[in-house]
Tab-separated table of C-alpha atoms and ligand atoms in Angstrom:
chain	number	residue	atom	x	y	z
A	1	MET	CA	-0.149	0.005	-0.164
A	2	SER	CA	0.625	3.520	-0.541
A	3	TYR	CA	-0.388	6.954	-0.209
A	4	LEU	CA	0.838	10.376	-1.293
A	5	ARG	CA	-0.916	13.482	-0.200
A	6	THR	CA	-0.295	16.851	1.043
A	7	VAL	CA	-1.285	17.504	4.386
A	8	ARG	CA	-1.955	19.991	6.244
A	9	SER	CA	-1.109	18.782	9.791
A	10	LEU	CA	-0.517	20.977	12.357
A	11	CYS	CA	-3.194	23.752	13.681
A	12	LYS	CA	-6.021	25.324	10.970
A	13	PRO	CA	-6.374	28.352	13.040
A	14	SER	CA	-8.838	30.783	12.128
A	15	ARG	CA	-7.857	33.932	9.997
A	16	GLY	CA	-7.938	36.280	12.923
A	17	LEU	CA	-5.996	34.024	15.098
A	18	ILE	CA	-3.210	33.731	12.344
A	19	LEU	CA	-2.998	37.659	12.548
A	20	GLY	CA	-3.025	38.303	16.097
A	21	SER	CA	-0.037	36.032	16.150
A	22	LEU	CA	1.676	37.325	13.285
A	23	ILE	CA	1.233	40.605	15.269
A	24	ALA	CA	2.466	39.460	18.264
A	25	ALA	CA	5.364	37.114	17.166
A	26	GLY	CA	5.913	39.131	13.875
A	27	PHE	CA	5.803	35.926	11.283
A	28	ALA	CA	4.477	32.307	12.005
A	29	ASN	CA	3.613	30.692	9.014
A	30	HIS	CA	5.150	27.147	10.938
A	31	ALA	CA	0.896	27.372	12.207
A	32	ILE	CA	0.223	27.496	8.128
A	33	ALA	CA	3.182	24.935	7.275
A	34	GLY	CA	2.177	22.077	4.501
A	35	PHE	CA	4.304	19.377	4.094
A	36	ILE	CA	3.999	16.609	1.030
A	37	VAL	CA	3.976	13.182	2.980
A	38	PHE	CA	5.382	10.647	1.093
A	39	GLU	CA	4.548	7.202	3.328
A	40	ALA	CA	4.477	3.326	2.423
A	41	ALA	CA	4.440	-0.045	4.195
A	42	GLY	CA	4.926	-3.664	2.874
A	43	ALA	CA	6.686	-7.184	3.657
A	44	THR	CA	9.478	-7.101	1.041
A	45	PRO	CA	11.819	-3.589	-0.311
A	46	ALA	CA	10.016	-3.857	-3.803
A	47	LEU	CA	6.714	-2.832	-2.120
A	48	ILE	CA	8.667	0.790	-0.705
A	49	THR	CA	10.583	0.963	-3.626
A	50	PRO	CA	8.126	3.227	-5.515
A	51	THR	CA	7.114	5.568	-2.523
A	52	ARG	CA	11.250	6.079	-1.982
A	53	ASP	CA	11.542	6.547	-5.723
A	54	ALA	CA	8.644	9.083	-5.684
A	55	PHE	CA	10.051	10.858	-2.656
A	56	ARG	CA	13.744	11.030	-4.918
A	57	THR	CA	11.976	12.187	-7.247
A	58	ALA	CA	10.728	15.507	-5.219
A	59	VAL	CA	13.808	15.881	-3.640
A	60	GLY	CA	15.596	16.440	-6.858
A	61	GLY	CA	16.509	12.932	-8.392
A	62	GLY	CA	18.926	10.868	-9.559
A	63	THR	CA	19.753	7.488	-8.389
A	64	VAL	CA	23.158	6.773	-8.502
A	65	ALA	CA	25.370	8.653	-5.494
A	66	GLY	CA	27.943	10.514	-6.497
A	67	ALA	CA	31.055	11.449	-3.442
A	68	ASN	CA	29.893	10.901	0.118
A	69	GLY	CA	26.166	10.117	-0.922
A	70	ASP	CA	25.626	12.734	-2.684
A	71	PHE	CA	23.108	12.937	-5.617
A	72	GLY	CA	23.694	16.252	-8.529
A	73	GLY	CA	23.889	18.550	-5.050
A	74	LEU	CA	20.303	18.673	-4.704
A	75	ARG	CA	20.050	15.537	-2.109
A	76	ARG	CA	22.037	13.315	0.076
A	77	GLU	CA	21.354	9.826	0.927
A	78	ILE	CA	23.058	7.185	3.985
A	79	ASN	CA	22.347	3.577	3.364
A	80	TRP	CA	25.196	2.966	6.101
A	81	ASP	CA	26.471	0.011	3.654
A	82	GLY	CA	29.423	1.182	3.631
A	83	VAL	CA	30.091	2.385	6.942
A	84	PRO	CA	33.816	0.074	8.154
A	85	ASN	CA	33.666	-2.298	10.218
A	86	ALA	CA	35.789	-0.022	13.046
A	87	SER	CA	32.376	2.530	12.939
A	88	ALA	CA	30.011	-0.874	12.663
A	89	ASP	CA	28.729	-3.490	15.515
A	90	PRO	CA	30.130	-3.956	17.918
A	91	ASN	CA	31.716	-0.983	17.486
A	92	PRO	CA	30.034	2.764	17.674
A	93	LEU	CA	28.689	5.071	15.195
A	94	ALA	CA	30.314	8.216	16.278
A	95	ALA	CA	27.321	11.262	16.117
A	96	ASP	CA	29.553	13.149	13.534
A	97	PHE	CA	30.312	9.839	10.986
A	98	PHE	CA	28.866	11.919	8.646
A	99	ASN	CA	29.616	15.170	8.307
A	100	THR	CA	33.366	14.240	8.948
A	101	THR	CA	34.749	11.033	7.396
A	102	SER	CA	32.048	10.975	5.222
A	103	PRO	CA	30.844	14.478	4.775
A	104	ARG	CA	27.159	14.268	4.325
A	105	GLY	CA	26.177	17.459	6.911
A	106	VAL	CA	24.443	15.986	9.308
A	107	VAL	CA	25.077	15.182	12.917
A	108	PHE	CA	22.903	12.663	15.000
A	109	SER	CA	22.464	12.732	18.977
A	110	THR	CA	20.085	11.251	21.517
A	111	PRO	CA	19.190	10.869	25.315
A	112	GLY	CA	20.859	6.832	24.542
A	113	THR	CA	24.012	6.080	24.677
A	114	GLY	CA	25.451	6.177	21.285
A	115	PHE	CA	24.927	4.820	17.892
A	116	LEU	CA	25.377	1.558	16.244
A	117	VAL	CA	25.624	0.317	12.507
A	118	SER	CA	25.021	-3.434	11.856
A	119	ALA	CA	27.829	-6.086	11.354
A	120	ASN	CA	28.011	-7.673	7.819
A	121	ALA	CA	27.599	-11.148	7.333
A	122	GLY	CA	31.224	-13.587	7.838
A	123	GLY	CA	32.357	-11.713	11.300
A	124	SER	CA	32.468	-12.842	14.193
A	125	THR	CA	29.017	-10.256	15.587
A	126	PRO	CA	25.721	-11.343	14.587
A	127	ILE	CA	23.646	-9.514	11.433
A	128	LEU	CA	21.126	-7.315	11.831
A	129	PHE	CA	21.789	-6.030	15.454
A	130	GLY	CA	21.479	-9.828	16.206
A	131	PHE	CA	17.890	-10.121	15.485
A	132	PRO	CA	17.235	-12.030	12.088
A	133	ASN	CA	13.786	-13.158	12.743
A	134	ASP	CA	12.951	-9.784	13.620
A	135	PHE	CA	14.696	-6.897	10.740
A	136	GLN	CA	15.466	-7.374	7.079
A	137	THR	CA	17.636	-4.734	5.058
A	138	PHE	CA	15.733	-2.781	2.376
A	139	SER	CA	19.811	-2.076	1.338
A	140	ALA	CA	22.032	-4.396	2.246
A	141	GLN	CA	23.566	-5.126	4.395
A	142	ARG	CA	24.060	-2.592	7.387
A	143	LEU	CA	20.870	-1.130	9.542
A	144	PHE	CA	21.333	1.525	12.293
A	145	THR	CA	20.069	2.357	14.982
A	146	ALA	CA	20.377	4.168	19.204
A	147	VAL	CA	21.462	2.610	21.911
A	148	ASN	CA	19.502	2.277	24.934
A	149	SER	CA	16.957	5.190	23.475
A	150	ASN	CA	14.454	5.000	20.683
A	151	ILE	CA	15.365	8.570	19.888
A	152	THR	CA	17.578	10.008	17.340
A	153	ASP	CA	17.694	13.611	16.983
A	154	VAL	CA	19.714	14.359	13.141
A	155	ASN	CA	21.125	18.149	13.089
A	156	PHE	CA	21.612	19.997	10.054
A	157	PHE	CA	25.207	21.237	8.616
A	158	LEU	CA	26.968	22.838	5.650
A	159	PRO	CA	28.697	19.142	4.300
A	160	GLY	CA	31.858	18.411	6.305
A	161	THR	CA	31.264	22.548	8.398
A	162	SER	CA	30.163	23.290	11.616
A	163	THR	CA	27.966	25.608	10.129
A	164	ALA	CA	24.587	25.218	10.773
A	165	ALA	CA	21.851	24.745	8.369
A	166	THR	CA	19.261	23.083	7.196
A	167	THR	CA	17.252	20.868	5.016
A	168	SER	CA	13.346	20.953	3.258
A	169	ALA	CA	13.093	17.082	2.991
A	170	PHE	CA	13.711	14.326	5.120
A	171	GLY	CA	12.605	11.011	4.932
A	172	LEU	CA	14.129	7.590	6.227
A	173	ILE	CA	13.053	3.331	6.119
A	174	PHE	CA	11.951	1.912	9.204
A	175	VAL	CA	12.239	-1.598	9.816
A	176	ASP	CA	9.486	-3.508	11.947
A	177	VAL	CA	7.302	-1.066	12.856
A	178	GLU	CA	4.073	-3.455	14.212
A	179	VAL	CA	2.372	-1.125	17.046
A	180	ALA	CA	0.353	1.924	15.368
A	181	ASN	CA	1.557	5.536	16.638
A	182	LEU	CA	4.764	4.523	18.525
A	183	THR	CA	7.450	5.593	15.575
A	184	LYS	CA	7.456	9.030	14.302
A	185	LEU	CA	8.776	11.531	12.741
A	186	GLU	CA	8.783	15.233	13.675
A	187	PHE	CA	10.245	17.924	12.343
A	188	PHE	CA	11.508	21.400	14.108
A	189	ASP	CA	12.522	24.529	12.715
A	190	ALA	CA	15.708	26.619	14.052
A	191	GLY	CA	12.912	27.972	16.849
A	192	ASN	CA	12.870	24.747	17.993
A	193	ALA	CA	9.502	24.982	16.723
A	194	LEU	CA	7.415	22.426	15.689
A	195	LEU	CA	6.832	21.785	11.627
A	196	PHE	CA	5.420	18.152	11.110
A	197	SER	CA	4.742	15.442	13.042
A	198	ARG	CA	3.574	12.152	11.379
A	199	THR	CA	3.985	8.351	12.533
A	200	ALA	CA	4.880	5.322	10.483
A	201	LEU	CA	2.672	2.965	9.128
A	202	VAL	CA	2.362	-0.575	10.167
A	203	ALA	CA	4.409	-2.825	8.557
A	204	GLY	CA	4.424	-5.933	10.381
A	205	ASN	CA	7.264	-7.851	11.935
A	206	GLN	CA	10.435	-7.767	10.121
A	207	GLY	CA	8.368	-5.351	7.110
A	208	LEU	CA	9.609	-2.151	6.276
A	209	SER	CA	7.668	1.344	6.103
A	210	PHE	CA	9.231	4.314	4.742
A	211	LEU	CA	8.286	7.837	5.636
A	212	GLY	CA	9.327	11.598	4.310
A	213	ALA	CA	7.631	14.863	3.614
A	214	VAL	CA	8.832	17.470	1.868
A	215	ALA	CA	8.383	21.145	2.569
A	216	ASN	CA	6.231	22.650	0.275
A	217	ALA	CA	6.166	27.246	1.256
A	218	GLY	CA	9.583	27.541	1.991
A	219	GLU	CA	9.773	25.641	5.100
A	220	GLN	CA	13.529	24.835	6.444
A	221	ILE	CA	13.853	22.058	8.901
A	222	SER	CA	16.554	22.511	11.019
A	223	ARG	CA	16.095	19.442	13.333
A	224	VAL	CA	14.577	16.268	12.853
A	225	ARG	CA	13.399	14.143	15.803
A	226	ILE	CA	13.300	10.343	14.945
A	227	THR	CA	11.239	7.897	16.831
A	228	SER	CA	11.596	4.323	16.684
A	229	GLY	CA	9.233	2.220	18.012
A	230	ALA	CA	9.366	1.966	22.128
A	231	ASN	CA	11.508	-0.337	22.842
A	232	THR	CA	15.710	-0.434	23.002
A	233	ILE	CA	18.151	-2.070	21.533
A	234	VAL	CA	20.982	-2.237	24.210
A	235	ALA	CA	23.478	-4.134	22.450
A	236	ASN	CA	23.711	-6.914	19.789
A	237	GLY	CA	20.541	-9.735	20.725
A	238	VAL	CA	19.563	-7.466	23.618
A	239	LEU	CA	16.250	-5.237	24.122
A	240	GLY	CA	16.208	-2.622	26.541
A	241	ASP	CA	12.485	-4.240	27.059
A	242	PRO	CA	10.847	-7.459	25.539
A	243	ASN	CA	7.642	-6.503	25.719
A	244	SER	CA	7.489	-3.532	23.587
A	245	ASP	CA	7.919	-2.657	19.690
A	246	VAL	CA	11.765	-2.221	18.968
A	247	VAL	CA	11.824	-0.643	15.246
A	248	VAL	CA	15.611	0.223	13.529
A	249	MET	CA	16.462	2.484	10.366
A	250	ASP	CA	17.916	2.051	7.034
A	251	ASP	CA	18.098	4.288	4.715
A	252	PHE	CA	17.984	8.298	5.306
A	253	LEU	CA	17.781	10.755	2.524
A	254	PHE	CA	17.190	14.286	2.881
A	255	ALA	CA	17.811	17.591	0.797
A	256	THR	CA	21.138	18.718	0.857
A	257	PRO	CA	21.783	21.330	4.008
A	258	ALA	CA	21.701	25.016	3.257
A	259	ALA	CA	22.421	28.147	4.801
A	260	ALA	CA	19.455	29.537	6.674
A	261	THR	CA	17.537	32.136	4.479
A	262	ILE	CA	15.571	34.829	6.733
A	263	PRO	CA	12.753	36.016	5.882
A	264	GLU	CA	11.122	32.801	4.548
A	265	PRO	CA	9.699	32.834	1.011
A	266	GLY	CA	6.606	31.882	2.307
A	267	SER	CA	7.165	34.675	5.255
A	268	LEU	CA	7.405	37.360	2.797
A	269	GLY	CA	3.572	37.387	2.093
A	270	LEU	CA	2.565	36.985	5.964
A	271	LEU	CA	4.638	39.559	6.695
A	272	GLY	CA	2.768	42.133	4.416
A	273	LEU	CA	-0.518	40.552	5.762
A	274	GLY	CA	0.148	41.071	9.435
A	275	THR	CA	1.487	44.678	8.996
A	276	LEU	CA	-1.607	45.256	6.640
A	277	ALA	CA	-4.301	43.840	9.558
A	278	PHE	CA	-1.904	45.872	11.706
A	279	GLY	CA	-2.519	49.436	10.082
A	280	LEU	CA	-6.001	47.871	9.560
A	281	MET	CA	-6.531	48.084	13.245
A	282	ARG	CA	-4.272	51.340	13.858
A	283	ARG	CA	-6.676	52.775	11.561
A	284	ARG	CA	-10.016	51.598	12.645
A	285	GLN	CA	-8.831	52.844	16.600
A	286	ARG	CA	-8.130	55.749	14.616
A	287	ASP	CA	-11.011	56.269	13.240
A	288	GLN	CA	-13.439	55.395	16.398
B	301	CA	CA1	9.422	-8.153	15.035
B	302	CA	CA1	21.607	-0.841	4.469
B	303	CA	CA1	9.114	-4.416	16.333
C-alpha cells in the first residue's frame, strides 16, 4: 500500500488567530505550514520502492550517488552500507561520522548512549543487531539504531563544516514497525517550533515502512527527531524491554542542507499581511 498526499498536519487556526500571532510574533508561518507526505509499508523492499523513488524525484532525482552520498548537489542519502567494520557493531558509530569521515551534513544525538550500525555477514558479530527474525534490510547489509534509546535527533550542517544549516525534506525507512502511533518523524525549525509530525505506517514483523515529507512553502527544517518504536537496543541481541515494539532504521534521504535564509519566502507574504492587518487595526482605532 502506498499513499501520497498533502497534509496540513498542524493546526488550521482562524484567520483572526493567524493575524493575531503574526502581530504578536512578527511571523509564524509554521502555523499554516504544509508538507507533502510520502509513505508506504510492506513486507519486502519492492513494495516500498516506488514511494522511495517518488520521494527521490521530489527532492531532485538521481539514482547513482556521487561522493559522500551526493545526488547532483540537491540531495543526500545514507544507506549505512559503506560504514567500515571499525565503526559498525560491536563498535559504536561516531555521532558526527556523516559530517566528518563521510561529510553529508548531518550530526546525530540521542538521550541514549550512542549509535550502532549493524554488522556484515561473515564476521564474529551477528548481523541485523542479532535479531534475524525481526529485521531485514532495504539496502544490504547494514542497518542503523540509537543505543539505549528510541530517539535519534538529526541536526543539519553545511556538509563538512560546523555551520548550522537547514533542510527542506527528510525521509527514512523504518524496519519492523508492528504497533501503530509509536514510531514517528518530527521536524523542528531553528526556533525549536514543531513544523511537522507524522507516525509511520505499520508494516508488521520484519516489514519495511517508508516515511518522508517535503516542505512545500519554504519551511526550513533545523532538526529532525526520529522516534523508533518504544523499545531500545542495548547491545547485539539485547533489548531494553522484551515486551514493547522494537524498531530500527535503514536508508535516510534528505535535501542537501543549506544555509538558512531569513525571512523565508513564505513569510514575506505573511509579514505583509500582518503589517496590513496591523495598519487596518490602527486605522480603525484612529477612526473610532
Ligand atoms: Ca518484530
Ligand atoms: Ca542499508
Ligand atoms: Ca518491532
